[in-house]
């Protein structure tokens, strides 16, 4: 098409904001933005707009906030907008009757290299598995979630100590570039979707609190991957007893401990046992150990290991994960 496509952008959290900004900067400003309704948030329960909603206001783009995506009035409003393309980034699952209102198609930006890690937590699940590469995918929407034909992939390496937060922020920027390129391909008729190979698919289900408990009965490398996969949110956690009863501790940053570097090559212990608490906090795993670099006690701020140890009465032989919180 020769004219700029009529785009409706749909998204909610911070992850989607760079994509919206990039479209505006590329001269592809959406004719409307769809996001969740304003709702109370924070300790004061003050009503707040989503990050995408605030970005739409900043750019002066009309905002739609349907209570239900199945609302017929919402679908009719989309039809009135005469969209060519729906660009979806970190939003809800769209009903078919909604995404089919776009003349040229609707696409989604996903935070993995599909068909790997289909689901709500692709970044976290990939890092849990210790991947050394991930990326983003844009694909045409279809009724089955995250299964549509791929338009493009963009790849990036993952470092051995990078957290989900680190990767999330990088994928935001890579994803923004991918969204602009995808819109241009669709508008020019050059978006030839490539079918996904379902045999290579893997799940990335949503993470609940019970999923975030550290299992010390695993090798140190896997425990380290688990911690960084859940940092900064929701935070991997374990239980311990500071002397006043069982308490939950979030472990937010670790590294695989090198006994040779510490001059104590013979140190070993049961899974969850403290091996060192004098300046460094070292905890035994099934094999090897991890050094805790940052942690957060219940009701406290995030702190480095030295500050945590200053306020904790820990000695070698103490145990983490030995009791329920």
Coordinates of C-alpha atoms in Angstrom, one line a residue:
X1 CA 0.0 0.0 0.0
X2 CA 1.2 3.5 -0.8
X3 CA -0.4 5.4 2.2
X4 CA 0.7 4.9 5.8
X5 CA -1.2 1.9 7.2
X6 CA -3.9 2.5 9.8
X7 CA -2.6 0.7 12.9
X8 CA -4.3 -0.1 16.1
X9 CA -1.7 -0.8 18.8
X10 CA -2.6 -3.1 21.8
X11 CA -0.5 -3.4 24.9
X12 CA -0.3 -2.9 28.6
X13 CA 3.1 -2.9 30.5
X14 CA 6.4 -1.2 30.2
X15 CA 7.6 -3.9 27.8
X16 CA 5.2 -2.6 25.1
X17 CA 6.0 1.1 25.4
X18 CA 9.2 1.2 23.3
X19 CA 7.3 -0.5 20.5
X20 CA 4.6 2.2 20.6
X21 CA 7.2 4.9 20.7
X22 CA 9.1 3.4 17.8
X23 CA 6.0 3.3 15.6
X24 CA 5.4 7.0 16.3
X25 CA 9.1 7.9 15.6
X26 CA 9.0 6.0 12.3
X27 CA 6.0 8.0 11.1
X28 CA 3.6 5.0 11.7
X29 CA 1.6 6.5 14.6
X30 CA -1.4 4.3 15.4
X31 CA -4.9 5.6 14.9
X32 CA -5.8 4.2 18.3
X33 CA -4.3 2.4 21.3
X34 CA -6.1 -0.3 23.2
X35 CA -5.1 -1.1 26.8
X36 CA -6.6 -2.2 30.1
X37 CA -8.9 0.0 32.1
X38 CA -7.4 2.2 34.7
X39 CA -7.3 0.5 38.1
X40 CA -6.0 1.0 41.7
X41 CA -2.3 0.2 42.2
X42 CA 0.4 0.7 44.8
X43 CA 0.0 1.1 48.6
X44 CA -2.3 4.1 48.3
X45 CA -4.5 2.2 45.8
X46 CA -4.5 5.3 43.7
X47 CA -6.2 4.7 40.3
X48 CA -3.5 4.5 37.6
X49 CA -3.3 4.2 33.9
X50 CA -1.2 1.4 32.3
X51 CA 2.2 2.2 31.0
X52 CA 0.9 2.0 27.5
X53 CA -2.0 4.1 28.3
X54 CA 0.3 6.8 29.6
X55 CA 2.4 6.6 26.5
X56 CA -0.7 7.0 24.3
X57 CA -1.7 10.1 26.2
X58 CA 1.8 11.5 25.8
X59 CA 1.6 11.0 22.0
X60 CA -2.0 12.3 21.8
X61 CA -3.3 9.0 20.5
X62 CA -7.0 8.1 21.2
X63 CA -7.3 5.4 23.8
X64 CA -9.7 2.5 24.1
X65 CA -10.0 0.7 27.4
X66 CA -12.7 -2.0 27.1
X67 CA -13.7 -4.0 30.1
X68 CA -14.1 -7.0 28.0
X69 CA -12.5 -7.8 24.6
X70 CA -15.7 -9.7 23.7
X71 CA -17.8 -6.5 24.1
X72 CA -19.7 -6.0 20.8
X73 CA -19.4 -2.2 21.2
X74 CA -15.6 -2.5 21.3
X75 CA -15.6 -4.6 18.1
X76 CA -17.8 -2.1 16.4
X77 CA -15.5 0.7 17.4
X78 CA -12.6 -1.1 15.9
X79 CA -14.5 -1.6 12.6
X80 CA -15.2 2.1 12.5
X81 CA -11.5 2.8 12.8
X82 CA -10.9 0.8 9.6
X83 CA -7.6 -0.6 10.8
X84 CA -5.2 -2.2 8.3
X85 CA -3.0 -3.8 11.0
X86 CA -3.4 -4.7 14.7
X87 CA 0.0 -4.6 16.4
X88 CA -0.2 -6.5 19.7
X89 CA 2.6 -6.4 22.4
X90 CA 2.2 -7.8 25.9
X91 CA -1.6 -7.7 25.9
X92 CA -4.5 -10.1 26.5
X93 CA -5.5 -13.0 24.2
X94 CA -7.6 -11.5 21.5
X95 CA -10.9 -13.1 20.3
X96 CA -10.8 -14.1 16.6
X97 CA -13.7 -11.7 15.9
X98 CA -11.5 -8.8 17.2
X99 CA -8.2 -9.5 15.5
X100 CA -10.0 -10.2 12.2
X101 CA -11.2 -6.6 12.0
X102 CA -7.7 -5.7 10.7
X103 CA -7.7 -5.8 6.8
X104 CA -4.1 -6.8 6.4
X105 CA -3.7 -8.9 9.5
X106 CA -2.9 -8.8 13.2
X107 CA 0.4 -9.8 14.7
X108 CA 1.9 -10.3 18.1
X109 CA 5.4 -9.7 19.5
X110 CA 6.6 -12.5 21.7
X111 CA 9.6 -12.6 24.0
X112 CA 11.2 -15.8 22.7
X113 CA 12.3 -17.5 19.6
X114 CA 9.1 -19.3 18.7
X115 CA 8.2 -22.1 18.8
X116 CA 10.3 -22.3 21.9
X117 CA 8.7 -21.0 25.1
X118 CA 5.1 -20.5 24.1
X119 CA 3.2 -19.0 27.0
X120 CA 3.0 -16.2 29.6
X121 CA 6.6 -16.3 31.0
X122 CA 9.0 -16.9 28.1
X123 CA 11.9 -14.8 29.4
X124 CA 11.8 -16.4 32.8
X125 CA 11.4 -20.0 31.6
X126 CA 14.2 -19.6 29.0
X127 CA 16.7 -18.4 31.6
X128 CA 15.7 -21.1 34.0
X129 CA 16.8 -23.6 31.4
X130 CA 20.1 -21.9 31.0
X131 CA 19.7 -20.8 27.4
X132 CA 22.6 -18.9 25.8
X133 CA 20.5 -17.3 23.2
X134 CA 17.0 -15.9 23.0
X135 CA 15.2 -13.2 21.2
X136 CA 11.8 -12.0 20.0
X137 CA 9.3 -13.2 17.4
X138 CA 6.6 -11.5 15.5
X139 CA 3.8 -13.8 14.2
X140 CA 0.3 -13.6 12.7
X141 CA -2.4 -14.2 15.2
X142 CA -4.5 -17.3 15.0
X143 CA -6.9 -18.9 17.5
X144 CA -4.3 -21.1 19.2
X145 CA -2.1 -19.0 21.4
X146 CA 1.5 -18.3 20.1
X147 CA 1.2 -20.7 17.2
X148 CA 0.7 -18.4 14.2
X149 CA 3.0 -18.2 11.2
X150 CA 6.3 -16.3 12.0
X151 CA 7.0 -13.0 10.3
X152 CA 10.5 -12.5 11.7
X153 CA 12.9 -13.4 14.5
X154 CA 15.5 -11.2 16.2
X155 CA 18.2 -12.9 18.2
X156 CA 20.4 -11.9 21.2
X157 CA 22.9 -13.8 23.3
X158 CA 22.2 -14.4 27.0
X159 CA 25.1 -14.1 29.4
X160 CA 25.6 -16.7 32.2
X161 CA 24.9 -14.2 35.0
X162 CA 22.2 -12.1 33.3
X163 CA 18.9 -11.8 35.1
X164 CA 15.4 -11.9 33.6
X165 CA 15.3 -8.1 34.2
X166 CA 18.5 -7.6 32.1
X167 CA 17.1 -9.7 29.2
X168 CA 13.6 -8.1 29.5
X169 CA 15.0 -4.6 29.0
X170 CA 17.1 -5.7 26.0
X171 CA 14.2 -7.5 24.4
X172 CA 12.1 -4.4 24.8
X173 CA 14.4 -2.5 22.5
X174 CA 15.0 -5.3 20.0
X175 CA 11.2 -5.9 20.0
X176 CA 10.5 -2.3 19.2
X177 CA 12.7 -2.5 16.1
X178 CA 11.0 -5.8 15.2
X179 CA 7.5 -4.3 15.5
X180 CA 8.4 -1.4 13.1
X181 CA 9.9 -3.8 10.6
X182 CA 6.9 -6.1 10.8
X183 CA 4.4 -3.3 10.1
X184 CA 6.4 -2.2 7.1
X185 CA 6.5 -5.8 5.8
X186 CA 2.8 -6.3 6.2
X187 CA 2.0 -2.9 4.7
X188 CA 4.2 -3.6 1.6
X189 CA 2.8 -7.1 1.2
X190 CA 6.2 -8.8 2.0
X191 CA 5.2 -10.5 5.2
X192 CA 5.3 -14.1 4.2
X193 CA 4.6 -16.1 7.3
X194 CA 6.6 -19.2 8.0
X195 CA 4.7 -22.0 9.8
X196 CA 6.0 -23.0 13.2
X197 CA 7.3 -26.5 13.7
X198 CA 5.1 -27.8 16.6
X199 CA 7.6 -30.6 17.2
X200 CA 10.1 -28.0 18.5
X201 CA 7.6 -26.2 20.7
X202 CA 8.1 -25.9 24.5
X203 CA 5.8 -24.3 27.1
X204 CA 6.4 -21.2 29.2
X205 CA 3.5 -21.2 31.7
X206 CA 2.8 -18.4 34.1
X207 CA 4.8 -18.4 37.3
X208 CA 3.0 -18.5 40.6
X209 CA 4.5 -18.0 44.1
X210 CA 4.8 -21.8 44.7
X211 CA 6.8 -22.1 41.5
X212 CA 9.4 -19.7 42.8
X213 CA 10.7 -21.6 45.8
X214 CA 14.4 -22.6 45.5
X215 CA 15.1 -26.3 45.5
X216 CA 18.5 -26.7 47.0
X217 CA 18.5 -30.3 45.9
X218 CA 19.7 -29.3 42.5
X219 CA 23.2 -28.6 41.1
X220 CA 24.6 -25.2 41.8
X221 CA 24.4 -24.1 38.1
X222 CA 20.6 -24.9 38.0
X223 CA 20.0 -23.0 41.3
X224 CA 21.9 -20.0 39.9
X225 CA 19.8 -20.1 36.7
X226 CA 16.6 -20.4 38.7
X227 CA 17.5 -17.3 40.8
X228 CA 18.4 -15.1 37.9
X229 CA 15.3 -16.2 36.0
X230 CA 13.1 -14.8 38.7
X231 CA 15.1 -11.6 39.4
X232 CA 13.9 -8.9 40.0
X233 CA 10.3 -10.2 39.9
X234 CA 8.7 -12.3 41.4
X235 CA 12.0 -13.3 43.1
X236 CA 13.2 -16.8 44.0
X237 CA 12.6 -17.5 47.7
X238 CA 13.6 -19.9 50.4
X239 CA 12.8 -20.3 54.0
X240 CA 15.1 -19.9 57.0
X241 CA 14.9 -19.2 60.8
X242 CA 16.6 -16.0 62.0
X243 CA 15.9 -17.0 65.6
X244 CA 12.4 -15.7 65.7
X245 CA 10.6 -18.4 63.7
X246 CA 10.5 -19.4 60.1
X247 CA 10.8 -16.5 57.6
X248 CA 10.9 -16.2 53.8
X249 CA 14.0 -14.8 52.2
X250 CA 14.1 -13.7 48.5
X251 CA 17.3 -14.5 46.8
X252 CA 17.8 -12.0 44.0
X253 CA 21.4 -12.4 42.7
X254 CA 23.9 -15.3 43.0
X255 CA 26.9 -16.7 41.4
X256 CA 28.2 -20.2 41.2
X257 CA 30.7 -20.5 44.0
X258 CA 34.3 -21.4 43.3
X259 CA 35.9 -23.2 46.3
X260 CA 39.3 -22.9 44.7
X261 CA 39.0 -19.1 44.6
X262 CA 38.1 -19.1 48.3
X263 CA 41.0 -21.3 49.2
X264 CA 38.6 -24.0 50.6
X265 CA 38.5 -26.7 48.0
X266 CA 37.2 -29.3 50.5
X267 CA 34.1 -27.5 51.8
X268 CA 30.8 -29.4 51.3
X269 CA 27.5 -29.7 53.0
X270 CA 23.9 -30.9 52.7
X271 CA 21.7 -29.0 50.3
X272 CA 20.6 -25.7 51.8
X273 CA 23.4 -25.7 54.4
X274 CA 25.4 -22.6 55.0
X275 CA 29.1 -23.1 54.2
X276 CA 30.3 -19.6 54.8
X277 CA 28.7 -16.6 56.5
X278 CA 31.8 -14.5 57.2
X279 CA 31.6 -11.6 54.6
X280 CA 30.2 -14.0 52.0
X281 CA 27.1 -16.1 52.1
X282 CA 27.7 -19.5 50.5
X283 CA 25.0 -22.1 50.5
X284 CA 25.5 -25.8 49.5
X285 CA 23.4 -27.3 46.7
X286 CA 23.0 -30.9 45.6
X287 CA 26.4 -30.6 43.9
X288 CA 28.5 -27.4 44.3
X289 CA 27.4 -24.2 46.0
X290 CA 26.2 -20.8 45.2
X291 CA 27.2 -17.5 46.7
X292 CA 24.3 -15.1 47.5
X293 CA 25.1 -11.6 46.3
X294 CA 21.7 -9.9 46.9
X295 CA 18.7 -10.8 49.0
X296 CA 15.6 -9.3 50.6
X297 CA 14.1 -10.2 54.0
X298 CA 10.4 -10.0 54.6
X299 CA 9.3 -6.3 54.8
X300 CA 12.8 -5.1 54.1
X301 CA 14.6 -3.5 51.2
X302 CA 16.8 -5.3 48.8
X303 CA 20.3 -5.5 50.1
X304 CA 23.7 -6.9 49.3
X305 CA 25.0 -10.0 51.1
X306 CA 27.3 -8.1 53.4
X307 CA 24.4 -5.9 54.7
X308 CA 22.1 -9.0 55.0
X309 CA 24.8 -10.8 57.1
X310 CA 25.2 -7.8 59.3
X311 CA 21.6 -8.2 60.4
X312 CA 21.4 -12.0 60.4
X313 CA 22.8 -14.4 63.0
X314 CA 24.1 -17.0 60.6
X315 CA 26.9 -19.5 61.1
X316 CA 28.1 -22.4 59.0
X317 CA 25.8 -25.4 59.5
X318 CA 22.6 -23.3 59.4
X319 CA 20.0 -24.4 56.9
X320 CA 17.9 -22.8 54.3
X321 CA 14.7 -24.4 53.0
X322 CA 14.5 -26.7 55.9
X323 CA 11.1 -25.4 57.1
X324 CA 7.9 -24.0 55.7
X325 CA 7.2 -20.3 56.0

